[in-house]
Short mmCIF file of C-alpha atoms and ligand atoms in Angstrom, two decimals:
data_model
loop_
_atom_site.label_atom_id
_atom_site.label_comp_id
_atom_site.label_asym_id
_atom_site.label_seq_id
_atom_site.Cartn_x
_atom_site.Cartn_y
_atom_site.Cartn_z
CA MET A 1368 197.36 142.17 83.13
CA SER A 1369 196.12 145.74 83.50
CA GLY A 1370 192.63 147.28 83.33
CA ASN A 1371 189.84 145.18 81.82
CA ASN A 1372 192.16 143.08 79.70
CA ILE A 1373 191.25 139.49 80.33
CA ASP A 1374 193.40 136.95 82.01
CA MET A 1375 192.93 133.98 79.70
CA THR A 1376 193.70 131.37 82.33
CA THR A 1377 190.66 129.47 83.47
CA SER A 1378 191.37 129.40 87.19
CA LYS A 1379 188.58 128.98 89.74
CA ASP A 1380 188.50 132.76 90.29
CA SER A 1381 188.05 133.62 86.62
CA GLN A 1382 185.14 131.18 86.51
CA ASP A 1383 183.26 133.62 88.72
CA GLN A 1384 183.73 136.49 86.32
CA LEU A 1385 181.20 136.81 83.55
CA ILE A 1386 183.08 138.34 80.63
CA ILE A 1387 181.13 141.01 78.79
CA PHE A 1388 181.91 141.06 75.09
CA ASP A 1389 180.27 144.04 73.42
CA THR A 1390 179.57 143.82 69.70
CA THR A 1391 177.66 147.10 69.22
CA LEU A 1392 180.31 148.28 66.76
CA ARG A 1393 180.17 145.08 64.71
CA ASP A 1394 176.89 143.13 64.96
CA GLY A 1395 175.13 146.32 66.15
CA GLU A 1396 176.29 148.12 63.07
CA GLN A 1397 174.79 145.35 60.93
CA SER A 1398 171.30 146.70 61.79
CA PRO A 1399 170.02 148.24 58.57
CA GLY A 1400 170.64 151.99 58.86
CA ALA A 1401 172.90 151.87 61.92
CA SER A 1402 176.18 152.61 60.17
CA MET A 1403 178.67 154.68 62.14
CA THR A 1404 181.64 156.78 61.13
CA LEU A 1405 185.17 156.11 62.37
CA ASP A 1406 185.01 158.98 64.87
CA GLU A 1407 181.65 157.80 66.18
CA LYS A 1408 183.00 154.28 66.65
CA VAL A 1409 185.97 155.58 68.59
CA ARG A 1410 183.68 157.67 70.78
CA ILE A 1411 181.48 154.67 71.55
CA ALA A 1412 184.51 152.44 72.14
CA LYS A 1413 185.89 154.90 74.68
CA MET A 1414 182.56 154.91 76.53
CA LEU A 1415 182.53 151.10 76.53
CA GLU A 1416 186.07 151.08 77.89
CA GLN A 1417 185.01 153.49 80.63
CA MET A 1418 182.09 151.19 81.36
CA ARG A 1419 184.71 148.45 81.88
CA VAL A 1420 183.50 146.21 79.07
CA ASP A 1421 186.03 143.34 78.88
CA VAL A 1422 186.10 142.82 75.10
CA ILE A 1423 185.05 145.35 72.44
CA GLU A 1424 184.39 143.84 69.03
CA ALA A 1425 185.37 146.84 66.92
CA GLY A 1426 184.36 145.57 63.48
CA PHE A 1427 184.99 143.26 60.55
CA PRO A 1428 188.24 144.60 59.08
CA VAL A 1429 188.06 142.81 55.72
CA ALA A 1430 184.62 144.30 54.96
CA SER A 1431 186.00 147.56 53.55
CA GLU A 1432 188.85 150.02 53.87
CA GLY A 1433 186.61 152.06 56.21
CA ASP A 1434 185.98 149.09 58.50
CA PHE A 1435 189.71 148.31 58.60
CA LYS A 1436 190.54 151.89 59.55
CA SER A 1437 187.83 151.96 62.23
CA VAL A 1438 189.12 148.77 63.88
CA ARG A 1439 192.63 150.17 63.76
CA ALA A 1440 191.51 153.50 65.27
CA VAL A 1441 189.68 151.71 68.11
CA ALA A 1442 192.75 149.51 68.67
CA GLU A 1443 194.85 152.67 69.00
CA ALA A 1444 192.41 154.52 71.27
CA VAL A 1445 191.41 151.79 73.75
CA LYS A 1446 193.91 150.77 76.41
CA ASN A 1447 191.96 148.98 79.12
CA SER A 1448 189.66 146.64 77.20
CA THR A 1449 190.60 143.88 74.80
CA VAL A 1450 189.90 144.96 71.21
CA CYS A 1451 188.58 142.28 68.90
CA GLY A 1452 188.25 141.99 65.11
CA LEU A 1453 185.96 139.54 63.30
CA ALA A 1454 187.21 137.27 60.52
CA ARG A 1455 185.56 134.50 58.54
CA ALA A 1456 187.64 131.31 58.39
CA LEU A 1457 189.58 132.73 55.46
CA ASN A 1458 193.25 133.65 55.27
CA LYS A 1459 192.54 137.11 53.88
CA ASP A 1460 190.04 137.91 56.65
CA ILE A 1461 192.36 136.71 59.42
CA ASP A 1462 195.39 138.56 58.01
CA ARG A 1463 193.38 141.75 57.67
CA ALA A 1464 192.10 141.45 61.26
CA GLY A 1465 195.63 140.74 62.55
CA GLU A 1466 196.91 143.81 60.69
CA ALA A 1467 194.12 146.10 61.95
CA LEU A 1468 194.61 145.01 65.55
CA LYS A 1469 198.38 145.56 65.62
CA PRO A 1470 198.31 148.74 67.73
CA ALA A 1471 196.07 147.22 70.45
CA VAL A 1472 197.43 146.79 73.97
CA SER A 1473 195.34 143.61 74.17
CA SER A 1474 193.85 142.09 71.00
CA ARG A 1475 191.63 139.19 70.06
CA ILE A 1476 190.83 137.65 66.69
CA HIS A 1477 187.34 136.21 66.44
CA THR A 1478 187.10 133.71 63.61
CA PHE A 1479 184.04 131.74 62.65
CA ILE A 1480 182.55 129.20 60.28
CA ALA A 1481 179.02 127.78 60.11
CA THR A 1482 178.37 124.29 61.48
CA SER A 1483 174.64 123.74 60.93
CA PRO A 1484 173.56 121.34 58.16
CA ILE A 1485 171.62 124.05 56.34
CA HIS A 1486 174.49 126.58 56.39
CA MET A 1487 177.13 124.00 55.41
CA LYS A 1488 175.05 122.64 52.53
CA GLU A 1489 173.28 125.74 51.20
CA LYS A 1490 175.62 128.60 52.05
CA LEU A 1491 179.14 127.21 52.29
CA ARG A 1492 178.62 124.22 49.98
CA MET A 1493 181.18 122.38 52.09
CA GLU A 1494 181.23 118.90 53.63
CA PRO A 1495 181.32 118.73 57.44
CA ASP A 1496 184.92 117.47 57.42
CA GLU A 1497 185.98 120.42 55.27
CA VAL A 1498 184.31 122.78 57.74
CA LEU A 1499 186.13 121.13 60.63
CA ALA A 1500 189.45 121.42 58.82
CA GLY A 1501 188.66 125.06 57.97
CA ALA A 1502 187.95 125.85 61.63
CA VAL A 1503 191.26 124.33 62.76
CA ALA A 1504 193.27 126.09 60.05
CA ALA A 1505 191.60 129.43 60.86
CA VAL A 1506 192.32 129.19 64.59
CA LYS A 1507 195.94 128.24 63.92
CA ARG A 1508 196.41 131.12 61.52
CA ALA A 1509 194.81 133.59 63.98
CA ARG A 1510 197.19 132.32 66.70
CA GLN A 1511 200.08 133.59 64.57
CA TYR A 1512 198.84 137.12 65.36
CA THR A 1513 197.66 136.80 68.98
CA ASP A 1514 197.37 134.31 71.83
CA ASN A 1515 193.81 135.43 72.32
CA VAL A 1516 191.67 133.67 69.72
CA GLU A 1517 187.93 133.14 69.80
CA PHE A 1518 186.23 130.58 67.60
CA SER A 1519 182.51 130.73 66.76
CA ALA A 1520 180.47 127.90 65.29
CA GLU A 1521 177.99 129.99 63.37
CA ASP A 1522 174.38 128.77 63.66
CA ALA A 1523 175.47 126.46 66.50
CA GLY A 1524 171.89 126.66 67.80
CA ARG A 1525 170.76 124.55 64.82
CA SER A 1526 173.83 122.31 64.58
CA ASP A 1527 174.13 118.60 65.20
CA LEU A 1528 175.47 118.14 68.75
CA ASP A 1529 177.96 115.37 67.93
CA PHE A 1530 179.45 117.37 65.05
CA LEU A 1531 179.51 120.54 67.15
CA CYS A 1532 181.41 118.68 69.88
CA ARG A 1533 184.01 117.53 67.33
CA VAL A 1534 184.49 121.04 65.93
CA VAL A 1535 184.71 122.64 69.37
CA GLU A 1536 187.25 120.06 70.59
CA ALA A 1537 189.37 120.57 67.48
CA ALA A 1538 189.20 124.38 67.75
CA ILE A 1539 190.36 124.24 71.39
CA ASP A 1540 193.19 121.88 70.44
CA ALA A 1541 194.18 124.31 67.68
CA GLY A 1542 194.48 127.13 70.24
CA ALA A 1543 191.13 128.84 70.69
CA GLY A 1544 190.81 130.14 74.28
CA THR A 1545 187.18 131.17 73.84
CA ILE A 1546 184.50 129.06 72.19
CA ASN A 1547 181.45 131.00 71.16
CA ILE A 1548 178.11 129.28 70.61
CA PRO A 1549 175.86 131.59 68.58
CA ASP A 1550 172.14 131.25 68.20
CA THR A 1551 172.57 133.06 64.89
CA VAL A 1552 168.93 133.02 63.85
CA GLY A 1553 167.34 133.39 67.31
CA TYR A 1554 165.68 129.97 67.07
CA ASN A 1555 166.47 128.55 70.50
CA ILE A 1556 164.35 128.42 73.65
CA PRO A 1557 166.04 129.11 77.01
CA HIS A 1558 165.90 125.64 78.64
CA GLN A 1559 167.07 124.01 75.41
CA PHE A 1560 169.90 126.50 74.80
CA GLY A 1561 171.10 126.14 78.40
CA GLU A 1562 171.13 122.39 77.98
CA LEU A 1563 173.19 122.74 74.79
CA ILE A 1564 175.87 124.66 76.70
CA ARG A 1565 175.85 122.18 79.58
CA LYS A 1566 176.16 119.20 77.23
CA LEU A 1567 179.00 120.81 75.28
CA ILE A 1568 180.95 121.52 78.48
CA GLU A 1569 180.30 117.99 79.74
CA ARG A 1570 181.03 116.15 76.52
CA VAL A 1571 183.97 118.02 74.96
CA PRO A 1572 187.01 116.40 76.59
CA ASN A 1573 189.17 119.57 76.62
CA SER A 1574 186.33 121.99 77.53
CA ASP A 1575 188.19 123.05 80.69
CA LYS A 1576 190.84 124.69 78.46
CA ALA A 1577 188.42 127.31 77.09
CA ILE A 1578 185.85 129.82 78.21
CA PHE A 1579 182.41 129.13 76.75
CA SER A 1580 180.64 132.12 75.31
CA VAL A 1581 177.18 132.74 73.85
CA HIS A 1582 175.92 135.11 71.18
CA CYS A 1583 172.13 135.17 70.92
CA HIS A 1584 169.87 136.92 68.44
CA ASN A 1585 166.46 138.20 69.36
CA ASP A 1586 164.20 136.93 66.57
CA LEU A 1587 161.79 135.41 69.11
CA GLY A 1588 162.51 138.02 71.79
CA LEU A 1589 164.58 135.43 73.70
CA ALA A 1590 168.16 136.68 73.25
CA VAL A 1591 168.60 137.74 76.88
CA GLY A 1592 166.68 134.72 78.24
CA ASN A 1593 168.81 132.33 76.19
CA SER A 1594 172.04 134.09 77.24
CA LEU A 1595 171.10 133.91 80.93
CA SER A 1596 170.11 130.27 80.66
CA ALA A 1597 173.55 129.61 79.12
CA VAL A 1598 175.21 131.42 82.03
CA LEU A 1599 173.33 129.20 84.49
CA ASN A 1600 174.75 126.24 82.58
CA GLY A 1601 178.39 127.30 82.57
CA ALA A 1602 178.87 129.99 79.91
CA ARG A 1603 181.25 132.65 81.21
CA GLN A 1604 181.17 135.14 78.36
CA VAL A 1605 178.09 136.82 76.92
CA GLU A 1606 178.17 138.68 73.62
CA CYS A 1607 175.76 141.57 73.63
CA THR A 1608 175.09 145.10 72.42
CA ILE A 1609 173.99 148.41 73.86
CA ASN A 1610 170.21 148.85 73.51
CA GLY A 1611 170.09 145.32 72.00
CA LEU A 1612 171.10 146.74 68.62
CA GLY A 1613 172.02 144.16 65.98
CA GLU A 1614 171.22 142.24 62.85
CA ARG A 1615 167.41 141.87 62.28
CA ALA A 1616 165.67 141.87 65.70
CA GLY A 1617 169.00 142.54 67.37
CA ASN A 1618 171.34 140.88 69.86
CA ALA A 1619 171.05 140.29 73.60
CA SER A 1620 171.02 143.67 75.29
CA LEU A 1621 174.10 144.39 77.41
CA GLU A 1622 172.21 146.40 80.00
CA GLU A 1623 169.63 143.66 80.54
CA VAL A 1624 172.19 140.86 80.87
CA VAL A 1625 174.40 142.87 83.25
CA MET A 1626 171.55 144.04 85.47
CA ALA A 1627 169.86 140.62 85.57
CA VAL A 1628 173.06 138.99 86.79
CA ARG A 1629 173.71 141.79 89.27
CA THR A 1630 170.17 142.10 90.59
CA ARG A 1631 169.75 138.33 90.95
CA ARG A 1632 173.07 137.45 92.59
CA ASP A 1633 171.08 134.84 94.49
CA VAL A 1634 170.58 132.97 91.20
CA PHE A 1635 173.82 133.58 89.27
CA SER A 1636 177.15 132.49 90.72
CA CYS A 1637 179.09 135.13 88.79
CA ASP A 1638 179.23 138.88 88.22
CA THR A 1639 180.63 141.29 85.64
CA ASN A 1640 183.24 144.08 85.85
CA ILE A 1641 180.76 146.57 84.42
CA ASP A 1642 180.38 150.05 85.90
CA ALA A 1643 176.60 150.12 85.59
CA THR A 1644 176.36 153.89 86.09
CA MET A 1645 177.74 154.22 82.55
CA ILE A 1646 174.81 152.31 81.05
CA VAL A 1647 172.37 155.18 80.47
CA PRO A 1648 174.92 157.69 79.04
CA THR A 1649 176.25 154.98 76.71
CA SER A 1650 172.74 154.04 75.65
CA HIS A 1651 172.05 157.70 74.80
CA LEU A 1652 175.28 157.97 72.84
CA VAL A 1653 174.55 154.85 70.78
CA SER A 1654 171.00 156.01 70.13
CA SER A 1655 172.15 159.46 69.11
CA VAL A 1656 174.95 158.20 66.85
CA THR A 1657 172.85 155.56 65.09
CA GLY A 1658 169.60 157.52 65.15
CA PHE A 1659 167.84 154.43 66.55
CA PRO A 1660 165.49 155.69 69.26
CA VAL A 1661 165.12 153.63 72.44
CA GLN A 1662 161.52 152.51 72.99
CA PRO A 1663 160.11 154.15 76.16
CA ASN A 1664 159.30 150.83 77.83
CA LYS A 1665 162.71 149.26 77.07
CA ALA A 1666 164.10 147.61 80.23
CA ILE A 1667 166.80 149.62 82.08
CA VAL A 1668 167.35 152.35 79.45
CA GLY A 1669 163.82 153.23 78.30
CA LYS A 1670 162.46 156.59 79.40
CA ASN A 1671 159.69 154.85 81.40
CA ALA A 1672 161.84 152.07 82.87
CA PHE A 1673 161.71 153.67 86.31
CA ALA A 1674 158.53 155.78 85.94
CA HIS A 1675 155.49 154.99 88.06
CA GLU A 1676 152.23 156.13 86.53
CA SER A 1677 149.54 154.51 88.64
CA GLY A 1678 148.58 156.08 91.95
CA ILE A 1679 148.95 152.78 93.82
CA HIS A 1680 152.52 152.35 92.56
CA GLN A 1681 153.45 155.97 93.27
CA ASP A 1682 152.08 155.70 96.78
CA GLY A 1683 153.99 152.46 97.37
CA VAL A 1684 157.28 153.84 96.06
CA LEU A 1685 156.95 156.96 98.21
CA LYS A 1686 156.46 154.80 101.31
CA SER A 1687 159.22 152.35 100.45
CA ARG A 1688 161.05 152.28 97.11
CA GLU A 1689 161.43 148.50 97.20
CA THR A 1690 157.66 147.95 96.98
CA TYR A 1691 157.79 148.40 93.20
CA GLU A 1692 161.48 148.88 92.29
CA ILE A 1693 164.02 146.08 92.06
CA MET A 1694 166.90 148.37 91.00
CA ARG A 1695 167.84 151.96 91.72
CA ALA A 1696 167.62 154.24 88.69
CA GLN A 1697 170.83 156.02 89.76
CA ASP A 1698 172.72 152.70 89.80
CA VAL A 1699 172.31 152.40 86.02
CA GLY A 1700 173.12 156.04 85.34
CA TRP A 1701 169.75 157.81 85.42
CA SER A 1702 170.03 161.19 87.10
CA ASP A 1703 167.54 162.15 89.81
CA ASN A 1704 166.37 164.83 87.42
CA LYS A 1705 167.40 167.78 89.54
CA ILE A 1706 168.23 171.00 87.76
CA VAL A 1707 171.97 170.79 87.45
CA LEU A 1708 173.19 173.81 85.55
CA GLY A 1709 172.01 177.13 84.16
CA LYS A 1710 173.27 179.92 81.93
CA HIS A 1711 175.58 181.30 84.62
CA SER A 1712 177.41 178.02 85.10
CA GLY A 1713 181.04 178.03 84.02
CA ARG A 1714 183.22 175.65 82.06
CA ASN A 1715 184.48 173.86 85.16
CA ALA A 1716 180.99 173.20 86.51
CA LEU A 1717 179.98 171.85 83.11
CA LYS A 1718 183.06 169.64 82.81
CA THR A 1719 182.61 168.30 86.35
CA ARG A 1720 178.92 167.50 85.86
CA LEU A 1721 179.61 165.82 82.53
CA GLU A 1722 182.24 163.66 84.20
CA GLU A 1723 179.81 162.79 87.01
CA ILE A 1724 177.38 161.44 84.41
CA GLY A 1725 180.12 159.52 82.62
CA ILE A 1726 181.03 161.87 79.75
CA VAL A 1727 184.74 162.57 79.67
CA LEU A 1728 185.87 165.21 77.18
CA GLU A 1729 189.44 164.48 76.31
CA SER A 1730 190.45 167.56 74.35
CA GLU A 1731 190.16 171.26 75.01
CA GLU A 1732 188.54 171.55 71.57
CA ALA A 1733 185.79 169.10 72.59
CA LEU A 1734 185.14 170.98 75.86
CA ASN A 1735 185.00 174.31 74.01
CA ALA A 1736 182.50 172.92 71.51
CA VAL A 1737 180.26 171.48 74.24
CA PHE A 1738 180.52 174.67 76.33
CA SER A 1739 179.56 176.90 73.42
CA ARG A 1740 176.54 174.72 72.59
CA PHE A 1741 175.63 174.58 76.30
CA LYS A 1742 175.60 178.40 76.52
CA ASP A 1743 173.49 178.56 73.41
CA VAL A 1744 170.87 176.16 74.84
CA ALA A 1745 171.03 177.73 78.33
CA ASP A 1746 170.17 181.13 76.85
CA ARG A 1747 166.90 179.70 75.59
CA LYS A 1748 166.18 177.14 78.30
CA HIS A 1749 166.64 178.16 81.93
CA GLU A 1750 166.90 174.74 83.49
CA ILE A 1751 169.47 172.37 82.08
CA PHE A 1752 168.96 168.75 83.12
CA ASP A 1753 171.36 165.83 82.76
CA GLU A 1754 169.36 164.58 79.75
CA ASP A 1755 169.95 167.98 78.10
CA LEU A 1756 173.66 167.73 78.84
CA ILE A 1757 173.90 164.29 77.27
CA ALA A 1758 172.19 165.57 74.08
CA ILE A 1759 174.36 168.70 74.02
CA ALA A 1760 177.57 166.68 74.46
CA ASN A 1761 176.64 164.11 71.81
CA GLU A 1762 175.66 166.75 69.31
CA SER A 1763 178.58 169.11 69.76
CA GLN A 1764 181.12 166.29 69.60
CA ALA A 1765 179.48 164.99 66.44
CA ALA A 1766 179.73 168.50 64.97
CA LEU A 1767 183.53 168.35 65.34
CA GLU A 1768 183.59 165.44 62.94
CA GLU A 1769 183.92 166.04 59.23
CA MET A 1770 180.58 166.64 57.51
CA HIS A 1771 179.62 167.00 53.90
CA TYR A 1772 176.56 169.20 54.56
CA GLU A 1773 176.53 171.78 57.36
CA LEU A 1774 173.62 173.97 58.41
CA VAL A 1775 174.58 177.66 58.20
CA SER A 1776 171.16 179.23 58.71
CA SER A 1777 167.48 178.59 58.42
CA TRP A 1778 164.62 181.06 58.21
CA VAL A 1779 160.91 180.20 58.23
CA CYS A 1780 157.82 182.36 57.88
CA SER A 1781 154.65 180.77 59.22
CA GLU A 1782 151.49 182.81 59.61
CA THR A 1783 147.83 181.86 60.07
CA GLY A 1784 146.16 181.55 56.69
CA GLU A 1785 149.45 181.88 54.76
CA ILE A 1786 151.58 179.19 53.13
CA PRO A 1787 154.73 178.57 55.21
CA HIS A 1788 157.93 179.57 53.44
CA ALA A 1789 161.54 178.63 54.30
CA LYS A 1790 165.02 179.70 53.26
CA VAL A 1791 167.96 177.45 54.19
CA THR A 1792 171.67 178.01 53.68
CA LEU A 1793 174.03 175.03 53.80
CA LYS A 1794 177.80 174.78 53.59
CA ILE A 1795 178.77 172.05 51.13
CA ASP A 1796 182.49 171.32 51.01
CA GLY A 1797 183.19 174.84 52.29
CA LYS A 1798 180.87 176.61 49.82
CA GLU A 1799 177.59 178.24 50.90
CA VAL A 1800 174.44 177.39 48.92
CA THR A 1801 170.90 178.65 49.58
CA GLY A 1802 167.55 177.03 48.79
CA GLU A 1803 164.05 178.41 49.21
CA SER A 1804 160.65 176.74 49.22
CA ASP A 1805 157.01 176.75 50.34
CA GLY A 1806 155.68 173.81 52.30
CA GLY A 1807 152.63 172.29 54.01
CA GLY A 1808 154.08 173.37 57.36
CA SER A 1809 157.30 174.89 58.69
CA VAL A 1810 159.21 171.58 58.78
CA ASP A 1811 157.94 170.60 55.34
CA ALA A 1812 159.06 173.98 53.91
CA VAL A 1813 162.55 173.59 55.43
CA TYR A 1814 162.87 170.03 54.10
CA SER A 1815 161.75 171.15 50.64
CA ALA A 1816 164.34 173.95 50.69
CA ILE A 1817 167.06 171.44 51.65
CA LYS A 1818 165.91 169.10 48.86
CA GLN A 1819 166.43 171.92 46.37
CA ILE A 1820 170.06 172.16 47.42
CA VAL A 1821 170.62 168.39 47.74
CA PRO A 1822 168.90 166.71 44.79
CA ASP A 1823 170.29 163.30 45.75
CA HIS A 1824 168.30 163.11 48.99
CA GLY A 1825 166.68 159.65 48.93
CA MET A 1826 163.20 158.95 50.32
CA LEU A 1827 162.08 160.18 53.73
CA GLU A 1828 160.59 157.05 55.34
CA LEU A 1829 160.25 158.19 58.94
CA TYR A 1830 160.04 161.47 60.84
CA SER A 1831 159.46 161.49 64.59
CA VAL A 1832 159.78 164.01 67.42
CA ASN A 1833 160.41 163.39 71.11
CA ASN A 1834 160.92 165.87 73.90
CA ILE A 1835 164.11 165.30 75.88
CA THR A 1836 162.72 166.79 79.11
CA SER A 1837 159.30 168.29 79.86
CA GLY A 1838 157.99 171.83 79.27
CA THR A 1839 157.53 173.96 76.16
CA ASP A 1840 161.14 175.15 76.37
CA ALA A 1841 162.42 171.55 76.33
CA GLN A 1842 164.80 170.39 73.63
CA GLY A 1843 163.03 168.40 70.96
CA GLU A 1844 164.83 165.41 69.53
CA VAL A 1845 163.99 164.57 65.93
CA THR A 1846 164.74 161.25 64.25
CA VAL A 1847 164.47 160.70 60.51
CA ARG A 1848 165.06 157.68 58.31
CA LEU A 1849 166.05 158.00 54.65
CA GLU A 1850 166.18 155.27 52.05
CA LYS A 1851 168.21 155.31 48.86
CA ALA A 1852 168.90 152.39 46.52
CA GLY A 1853 167.97 149.83 49.19
CA ARG A 1854 170.14 151.48 51.86
CA GLN A 1855 168.63 152.99 55.01
CA VAL A 1856 170.19 155.62 57.24
CA TYR A 1857 168.96 157.31 60.40
CA GLY A 1858 169.61 160.92 61.41
CA ASN A 1859 169.15 162.69 64.73
CA GLY A 1860 169.01 166.33 65.78
CA ALA A 1861 168.17 168.15 69.00
CA ASP A 1862 167.28 171.78 69.63
CA THR A 1863 164.86 173.90 71.65
CA ASP A 1864 163.46 174.95 68.27
CA ILE A 1865 161.78 171.96 66.70
CA VAL A 1866 162.24 173.28 63.14
CA ILE A 1867 166.01 173.58 63.67
CA ALA A 1868 166.09 170.13 65.31
CA SER A 1869 164.30 168.79 62.21
CA ALA A 1870 166.80 170.43 59.85
CA LYS A 1871 169.71 169.01 61.85
CA ALA A 1872 168.24 165.50 61.81
CA TYR A 1873 167.72 165.64 58.05
CA LEU A 1874 171.27 166.84 57.44
CA ASP A 1875 172.65 164.18 59.79
CA ALA A 1876 170.94 161.51 57.68
CA LEU A 1877 172.04 163.13 54.41
CA ASN A 1878 175.63 163.17 55.67
CA LYS A 1879 175.40 159.45 56.40
CA LEU A 1880 173.94 158.80 52.96
CA ALA A 1881 176.88 160.66 51.43
CA LEU A 1882 179.37 158.22 53.02
CA ALA A 1883 180.78 155.40 50.91
CA THR A 1884 178.95 152.11 51.44
CA ASP A 1885 180.78 149.40 49.61
CA ARG A 1886 181.41 146.69 52.19
CA ALA A 1887 181.23 142.93 52.60
CA HIS A 1888 178.97 141.31 55.21
CA PRO A 1889 180.21 138.66 57.65
CA HIS A 1890 177.43 136.32 56.60
CA ASP A 1891 178.54 136.40 52.96
CA SER A 1892 179.46 132.84 52.09
CA VAL A 1893 183.01 131.58 52.30
CA VAL A 1894 184.25 131.50 48.75
CA SER A 1895 186.32 128.72 47.24
CA GLU A 1896 189.70 130.14 48.24
CA GLY A 1897 189.16 128.66 51.78
CA VAL A 1898 191.84 128.57 54.45
O1 LIG B 2150 175.21 135.73 64.75
C1 LIG B 2150 176.30 135.19 64.51
O2 LIG B 2150 176.43 133.97 64.36
C2 LIG B 2150 177.45 136.06 64.40
C3 LIG B 2150 178.78 135.38 64.32
C4 LIG B 2150 179.69 136.06 63.39
C5 LIG B 2150 179.35 135.24 65.71
O3 LIG B 2150 177.34 137.25 64.45
ZN1 LIG B 2151 175.37 137.83 65.32
#
């Protein structure tokens, strides 16, 4: 099999590979406000493929027409990773997933049903034997579309072990090559979760016919710890997301799992295929697309993850890096912060540097857009760092995607002792509209002018500014969160002018709010039609 596509045999060699199953586009997108457009999902999927992720869970095709199309688009675009679609144990879900995945070079259907007493009784209203029969029927139906079927026992972390063993054995007999054990509600503690995996592998008679996988949520901050404990006890697939994005407190973070296994090879008897130098650019892309900022002290991908503030640490690192660093920042894709390009740099230099930091622009149109934005920023900021390039590339590629509201121009007058005044022109469906307003400050005046043009603007719940690099000419990155009718969206914008960055972030969020939202959720209960 070519590229990252997985060999489903469970030979001794494959036991030493830890399969990385990324669910940023599915469970990650279930974070309130993290919805992504089709083009954004394809862009992220291509980065994940480049990172050599083994399986990319592209979405939940039955959720909506948009989700179906996104899974299909990812299946068409990705060649070297297995593309997976989620399906409840329902005929309609499985058929929709099979249909969406048709163009994939390598596809997987991931079907699931809950096995914990509380989920079976309260949510599914099904007897355990009905659940077992449903699991078997779902796996068999999924096998009609692909040989690569994963079965998940939802809320396995709170399930009865004997019943779980029966369901897992039956799912393997029915043709599931991967058995996923989710800690759906993040309730487990590492030693206990590891033991669960060990017992399942020991007790299920046909466990050698499947790869055991784990999917841990972070409600107690233990998603990575639980996943690693499972790996020590025989799990050979971990489901995770970039930046730990995901439902509620999120999923296990891909970068933490990968780097823990790689840094502590003395402890783990397996490794992943991941190209770790792609981690930081992918983290930036996911953050920029979703608008979810990465906390500065986040392991591996946080701004401060490799920064040494105290004098003692700085002194130690200067004498010998290993005194305080267990990984090299460059190995996970951080640049050494040298000035890389300036306003005289040409298209080729830009393209080459972008490729060196993991950003491959596939079309001439994309390169032109990034180059034009690069020139624009370089005119105002002499030193362009890798962090600037990542922001420029993310923003200009996003601008190529279809938008409802586009910023044409913005003008602000702010003078000591005077009330700031702004005039903003937007293009809405090809037509230019101008709004004007006073405000408490420049940003407030611009936002009020935009609100005049877009009456349906929801509530601004969050506004925050971060500088991408240092210095007063640095690009500022603005994040906003809007809420409308119970739905949250995030928007991001970057510019050397903070007022423009603010306008861009607001419009990014308004564009997301304008997208259709009618979709089902994977945790919606299985209705009576059953499999
Ligand atoms: O958390 C969970 O149980 C899930 C399943 C659908 C695998 O996301
Ligand atoms: Zn989940």
